[in-house]
Structure formats: C-alpha cells, structure tokens
CSV table of C-alpha atoms in Angstrom, one decimal:
chain,number,residue,atom,x,y,z
A,1,MET,CA,0.0,0.0,0.0
A,2,ASP,CA,1.3,3.4,-1.0
A,3,ASN,CA,1.8,6.0,1.7
A,4,ILE,CA,-1.4,8.0,2.1
A,5,GLY,CA,0.5,11.2,3.0
A,6,ASN,CA,2.7,11.0,-0.1
A,7,ILE,CA,-0.3,10.6,-2.4
A,8,PHE,CA,-2.2,13.4,-0.7
A,9,ALA,CA,0.9,15.7,-1.1
A,10,ALA,CA,1.4,14.8,-4.8
A,11,TYR,CA,-2.2,15.5,-5.7
A,12,ARG,CA,-2.3,18.6,-3.6
A,13,LYS,CA,0.8,20.0,-5.3
A,14,ASN,CA,-0.4,19.1,-8.7
A,15,LEU,CA,-3.6,21.1,-8.0
A,16,LYS,CA,-1.5,23.9,-6.7
A,17,TYR,CA,-3.2,23.9,-3.3
A,18,SER,CA,-1.5,25.0,-0.2
A,19,GLN,CA,-2.0,23.0,3.0
A,20,GLN,CA,-4.1,25.9,4.2
A,21,ASP,CA,-6.2,25.6,1.1
A,22,ILE,CA,-6.9,22.0,1.9
A,23,CYS,CA,-7.8,22.8,5.5
A,24,ASP,CA,-10.2,25.6,4.3
A,25,LYS,CA,-11.9,23.1,2.0
A,26,LEU,CA,-12.3,20.5,4.7
A,27,THR,CA,-13.6,23.1,7.1
A,28,GLY,CA,-16.1,24.2,4.4
A,29,ILE,CA,-17.7,20.8,4.3
A,30,GLY,CA,-18.0,20.4,8.0
A,31,ILE,CA,-14.6,18.8,8.9
A,32,PRO,CA,-12.6,21.5,10.8
A,33,THR,CA,-8.9,20.8,10.3
A,34,LYS,CA,-5.9,22.9,11.2
A,35,PRO,CA,-2.8,23.0,9.1
A,36,ALA,CA,-0.6,21.5,11.8
A,37,ALA,CA,-2.9,18.5,12.0
A,38,TYR,CA,-3.1,18.1,8.2
A,39,SER,CA,0.7,18.3,7.9
A,40,THR,CA,1.0,15.2,10.0
A,41,TRP,CA,-1.0,13.3,7.5
A,42,GLU,CA,1.4,14.2,4.7
A,43,THR,CA,4.5,13.4,6.8
A,44,GLY,CA,2.9,10.1,7.9
A,45,ASN,CA,3.0,10.9,11.6
A,46,SER,CA,-0.7,10.3,11.7
A,47,ILE,CA,-3.5,9.1,9.4
A,48,PRO,CA,-6.9,10.6,8.8
A,49,ASN,CA,-10.0,8.8,9.9
A,50,ALA,CA,-12.4,7.3,7.4
A,51,VAL,CA,-14.5,10.5,7.1
A,52,GLN,CA,-11.4,12.7,6.6
A,53,PHE,CA,-9.9,10.2,4.2
A,54,LEU,CA,-13.0,10.1,1.9
A,55,ALA,CA,-13.3,13.9,2.1
A,56,MET,CA,-9.7,14.3,1.0
A,57,CYS,CA,-10.3,12.0,-1.9
A,58,LYS,CA,-13.2,14.1,-3.0
A,59,ILE,CA,-11.3,17.4,-2.7
A,60,LEU,CA,-8.3,16.0,-4.6
A,61,GLY,CA,-10.3,14.3,-7.3
A,62,ILE,CA,-9.1,10.7,-6.4
A,63,THR,CA,-11.8,8.5,-7.9
A,64,ASN,CA,-10.1,5.1,-8.1
A,65,ILE,CA,-9.3,4.6,-4.5
A,66,PHE,CA,-8.4,0.9,-4.7
A,67,ASN,CA,-5.8,1.4,-7.5
A,68,GLN,CA,-4.4,4.6,-6.0
A,69,PHE,CA,-3.9,3.5,-2.4
A,70,ILE,CA,-3.8,-0.3,-2.6
A,71,GLY,CA,-2.6,-1.1,-6.1
A,72,GLY,CA,-2.1,-4.6,-7.6
A,73,TYR,CA,-4.9,-6.8,-8.8
A,74,ASN,CA,-8.5,-5.7,-8.2
A,75,PRO,CA,-10.9,-8.7,-8.6
A,76,ASP,CA,-13.8,-6.3,-8.9
A,77,ASP,CA,-12.3,-4.4,-11.9
A,78,PRO,CA,-13.6,-6.0,-15.1
A,79,MET,CA,-10.5,-4.7,-17.0
A,80,ALA,CA,-7.9,-5.8,-14.4
A,81,GLU,CA,-6.6,-8.6,-16.7
A,82,LEU,CA,-6.6,-6.5,-19.9
A,83,ASN,CA,-3.5,-4.9,-21.3
A,84,GLU,CA,-3.4,-1.3,-22.5
A,85,GLU,CA,-4.7,-2.2,-25.9
A,86,GLY,CA,-7.5,-4.3,-24.4
A,87,ARG,CA,-8.5,-1.5,-22.0
A,88,THR,CA,-8.7,1.0,-24.9
A,89,MET,CA,-10.9,-1.3,-26.9
A,90,ALA,CA,-13.2,-1.9,-23.9
A,91,LEU,CA,-13.5,1.9,-23.3
A,92,ASN,CA,-14.3,2.5,-27.0
A,93,TYR,CA,-17.0,-0.1,-26.9
A,94,ILE,CA,-18.4,1.5,-23.7
A,95,ASP,CA,-18.5,4.8,-25.6
A,96,LEU,CA,-20.5,3.1,-28.4
A,97,LEU,CA,-23.0,1.7,-25.9
A,98,LYS,CA,-23.4,5.1,-24.3
A,99,GLY,CA,-24.2,6.6,-27.7
A,100,SER,CA,-27.1,4.1,-28.3
A,101,GLU,CA,-30.4,5.0,-26.6
A,102,LYS,CA,-31.1,1.3,-26.2
A,103,TYR,CA,-28.3,0.9,-23.6
A,104,GLN,CA,-28.6,4.3,-21.9
A,105,ALA,CA,-29.4,4.1,-18.2
A,106,ALA,CA,-32.9,5.3,-17.3
A,107,PRO,CA,-32.8,8.7,-15.5
A,108,VAL,CA,-33.1,8.3,-11.8
A,109,ARG,CA,-36.5,9.4,-10.6
A,110,ILE,CA,-36.4,10.9,-7.1
A,111,LEU,CA,-39.6,10.3,-5.3
A,112,GLN,CA,-40.7,13.3,-3.3
A,113,PRO,CA,-41.9,12.7,0.2
A,114,VAL,CA,-45.7,12.8,0.6
A,115,ARG,CA,-47.6,13.8,3.7
A,116,ILE,CA,-51.2,13.8,4.6
A,117,LEU,CA,-52.6,17.0,6.1
A,118,ASN,CA,-56.0,18.1,7.1
A,119,LEU,CA,-57.5,20.8,4.9
A,120,TYR,CA,-60.5,22.6,6.5
A,121,ASP,CA,-63.4,23.1,4.2
A,122,MET,CA,-65.0,25.9,6.1
A,123,PRO,CA,-63.0,29.0,5.2
A,124,VAL,CA,-61.1,31.0,7.8
A,125,SER,CA,-62.5,34.5,7.5
A,126,ALA,CA,-60.2,37.1,6.0
A,127,GLY,CA,-63.0,39.6,6.3
A,128,THR,CA,-65.8,39.5,8.8
A,129,GLY,CA,-64.9,36.2,10.5
A,130,GLN,CA,-66.2,32.7,10.3
A,131,PHE,CA,-66.0,29.9,12.8
A,132,LEU,CA,-63.4,27.2,12.0
A,133,ASP,CA,-65.2,23.9,12.3
A,134,ASN,CA,-62.7,21.3,13.6
A,135,ASP,CA,-64.7,18.4,12.2
A,136,SER,CA,-65.2,19.8,8.7
A,137,TYR,CA,-62.0,18.9,6.7
A,138,GLU,CA,-60.6,16.7,4.0
A,139,GLU,CA,-57.3,14.8,4.0
A,140,VAL,CA,-55.0,15.9,1.2
A,141,GLU,CA,-51.6,14.8,0.0
A,142,VAL,CA,-48.9,17.5,0.0
A,143,GLY,CA,-45.3,17.4,-1.2
A,144,PRO,CA,-42.2,19.5,-0.6
A,145,GLU,CA,-44.0,22.7,-1.8
A,146,VAL,CA,-45.7,22.8,1.6
A,147,PRO,CA,-43.4,23.7,4.5
A,148,GLU,CA,-42.4,20.8,6.8
A,149,THR,CA,-43.6,22.9,9.7
A,150,ALA,CA,-47.2,22.9,8.5
A,151,ASP,CA,-49.7,20.9,10.5
A,152,PHE,CA,-52.9,21.7,8.6
A,153,GLY,CA,-54.4,23.9,5.9
A,154,VAL,CA,-57.4,26.3,5.6
A,155,ARG,CA,-58.9,28.3,2.8
A,156,ILE,CA,-59.0,32.0,3.1
A,157,SER,CA,-62.4,33.7,2.8
A,158,GLY,CA,-62.6,37.3,1.7
A,159,ASP,CA,-60.1,40.0,0.6
A,160,SER,CA,-58.9,41.5,3.9
A,161,MET,CA,-55.5,39.9,3.6
A,162,MET,CA,-54.9,40.9,0.0
A,163,PRO,CA,-52.5,41.3,-1.8
A,164,ARG,CA,-50.6,38.5,0.0
A,165,TYR,CA,-53.5,36.1,0.4
A,166,LEU,CA,-56.4,35.9,-2.0
A,167,ASP,CA,-60.0,34.8,-1.5
A,168,LYS,CA,-60.2,31.0,-1.5
A,169,GLN,CA,-56.4,30.6,-1.3
A,170,ILE,CA,-55.1,27.8,0.8
A,171,VAL,CA,-52.8,28.8,3.6
A,172,TRP,CA,-50.7,26.3,5.6
A,173,ILE,CA,-50.6,26.5,9.4
A,174,GLN,CA,-48.2,25.5,12.1
A,175,LYS,CA,-50.1,24.7,15.3
A,176,THR,CA,-49.1,27.0,18.2
A,177,ASP,CA,-50.9,28.9,20.8
A,178,GLU,CA,-48.5,31.8,20.9
A,179,LEU,CA,-47.4,34.2,18.2
A,180,ASN,CA,-45.1,37.2,18.3
A,181,ASP,CA,-46.1,40.7,17.4
A,182,GLY,CA,-46.2,41.1,13.7
A,183,GLU,CA,-46.8,37.5,12.8
A,184,ILE,CA,-49.7,36.3,10.7
A,185,GLY,CA,-51.8,33.6,12.2
A,186,ILE,CA,-55.2,32.0,12.6
A,187,PHE,CA,-57.1,33.3,15.6
A,188,TYR,CA,-60.4,32.6,17.4
A,189,TYR,CA,-62.2,35.6,18.8
A,190,ASN,CA,-65.7,35.6,20.3
A,191,GLY,CA,-67.0,32.7,18.1
A,192,ASN,CA,-65.3,33.7,14.9
A,193,ALA,CA,-62.0,32.5,13.3
A,194,TYR,CA,-59.7,35.0,11.5
A,195,CYS,CA,-56.6,35.0,9.4
A,196,LYS,CA,-54.9,38.2,10.5
A,197,LYS,CA,-51.7,39.9,11.5
A,198,LEU,CA,-51.1,40.2,15.2
A,199,LEU,CA,-50.4,43.6,16.7
A,200,CYS,CA,-49.4,44.0,20.3
A,201,ASN,CA,-48.5,47.3,21.9
A,202,LYS,CA,-49.1,49.5,24.9
A,203,LYS,CA,-52.6,50.2,23.8
A,204,GLY,CA,-53.7,46.6,23.6
A,205,THR,CA,-53.9,43.6,21.2
A,206,TYR,CA,-55.3,43.9,17.7
A,207,LEU,CA,-55.9,41.7,14.7
A,208,ILE,CA,-54.8,43.6,11.6
A,209,SER,CA,-55.8,43.2,7.9
A,210,LEU,CA,-53.3,43.7,5.2
A,211,ASN,CA,-56.0,45.3,3.1
A,212,ASP,CA,-56.2,48.8,4.6
A,213,LYS,CA,-60.0,49.1,3.8
A,214,TYR,CA,-60.6,47.0,6.9
A,215,GLU,CA,-60.3,48.4,10.4
A,216,PRO,CA,-58.2,46.7,13.0
A,217,ILE,CA,-60.1,44.4,15.4
A,218,GLU,CA,-59.4,45.3,19.0
A,219,ILE,CA,-59.3,42.4,21.4
A,220,ALA,CA,-61.4,43.4,24.4
A,221,GLU,CA,-60.2,42.4,27.9
A,222,GLY,CA,-62.0,39.4,29.3
A,223,SER,CA,-63.1,38.2,25.8
A,224,THR,CA,-62.6,34.7,24.4
A,225,PHE,CA,-59.4,34.9,22.4
A,226,LYS,CA,-57.0,32.2,21.4
A,227,THR,CA,-54.4,31.4,18.7
A,228,PHE,CA,-54.9,28.4,16.4
A,229,GLY,CA,-51.5,28.6,14.7
A,230,ARG,CA,-49.0,30.5,12.6
A,231,VAL,CA,-49.2,30.9,8.8
A,232,VAL,CA,-46.1,29.3,7.4
A,233,GLY,CA,-47.0,29.0,3.7
C-alpha cells in the first residue's frame, strides 16, 4: 500500500493547493482541520479517519481509491486482466453503448416525500370572520411545496389579507398557541375565526388586515381569544 500522505501531497501540489487551502476546503464541508494536523497526514506521523480520508479523496479528485492506495490486482475491476490495448478497446465499446439510446441508463427518478394534512373546508375568514369547524375537513396529500412545519391547511375567505393572500387561497398553518407581534396567524375571537396579523402594543392587542380598507379588530379584555396557529405558507 502506498503511503497515504505522499499521495495526498502529490495530488495537492499538482492542483497547486497549499496546506491551508486544503484545511479551508475540509472546514467548508464540516470537517474542521488545522494546518498543523493536516501536515502530520502528509508526513505520515498520523493518518486521517475514514470521514477525513474520503473527504480528502473528493477534494483532490481521487476516484479510483483501490488502485491509487492499494494497487495490484483488483478482482472487482472487469478490466484488471486486460493490457493497455484491451482497455482502450473496452473503453471504445463502452462509448458506443453510451451513444445508443437502447443501452442508456434510465434517468433516476427521485420520489418526493408525501404527507397527509387536514384541509379545512370551512374558510377561515379574511374579512368578517367565520368559525373554524374542527370536524369539517378533508385529507390531502402534499409534497415539498408545503413547508415541513405545516400541520394543517385552511382556505381564506374574503379579501382583507390581499394582496398577500387571495380569496379561497389555501394557507398552511403550524399549530401553536403563541405568536409574536407582527406574525400572521389563525385566531379565534368571540366565536369567529380570523386570518390576521397580530399587533401587540401598549394600547392593547389587535388583529390587523393587510387590506387597509378593513379596520383593526381590537381584542377586548375578558373576551374569548386564542391562537390556532402560525401561517407558514
């Protein structure tokens, strides 16, 4: 087996990287490494662990790890017993196969994760307020277009949250009973459900519409008021 440090040093110098450059690249992919530590790899005074070793191979462009670091006969290499002329012919034939649609590998289809969320049929009011019926919903499949933090969806009713949210638009909600000042959420107030922006100041608590033709709704002391969740998408 060839010395790992010598191979690292040869590839690094060929790429015109300094040892500091290598450390910066390792740190950039989540493997913090100081030049003093890296230097011991090249001198052979220490060896990298498996994660560090594979990261170094990626940085230096070492693709055939077996041949580069172990050498000799590789039983898994179909061209191991071919001479140079045979290898060239094999590679030429591979190029011919690649050029034929018949032998091209099918593109990998990445299946997107699917979740089932409740979508409430009764609209949350974006105007005068309507009660959110907890039993009136349908289950819908959603993909990555819906934030992972979403727990359920509702349909907006009205134009008070325009231009950001339109009438009948679905908004996705993260369940929480606390919102910060300025956040948009779904609220229950005196028998009605609202999609509004929360405003809290010294004067009191208000539900604010984004459409300025609607007046703020002031939350009276002692009234029934709670938060259903935060709009996340």
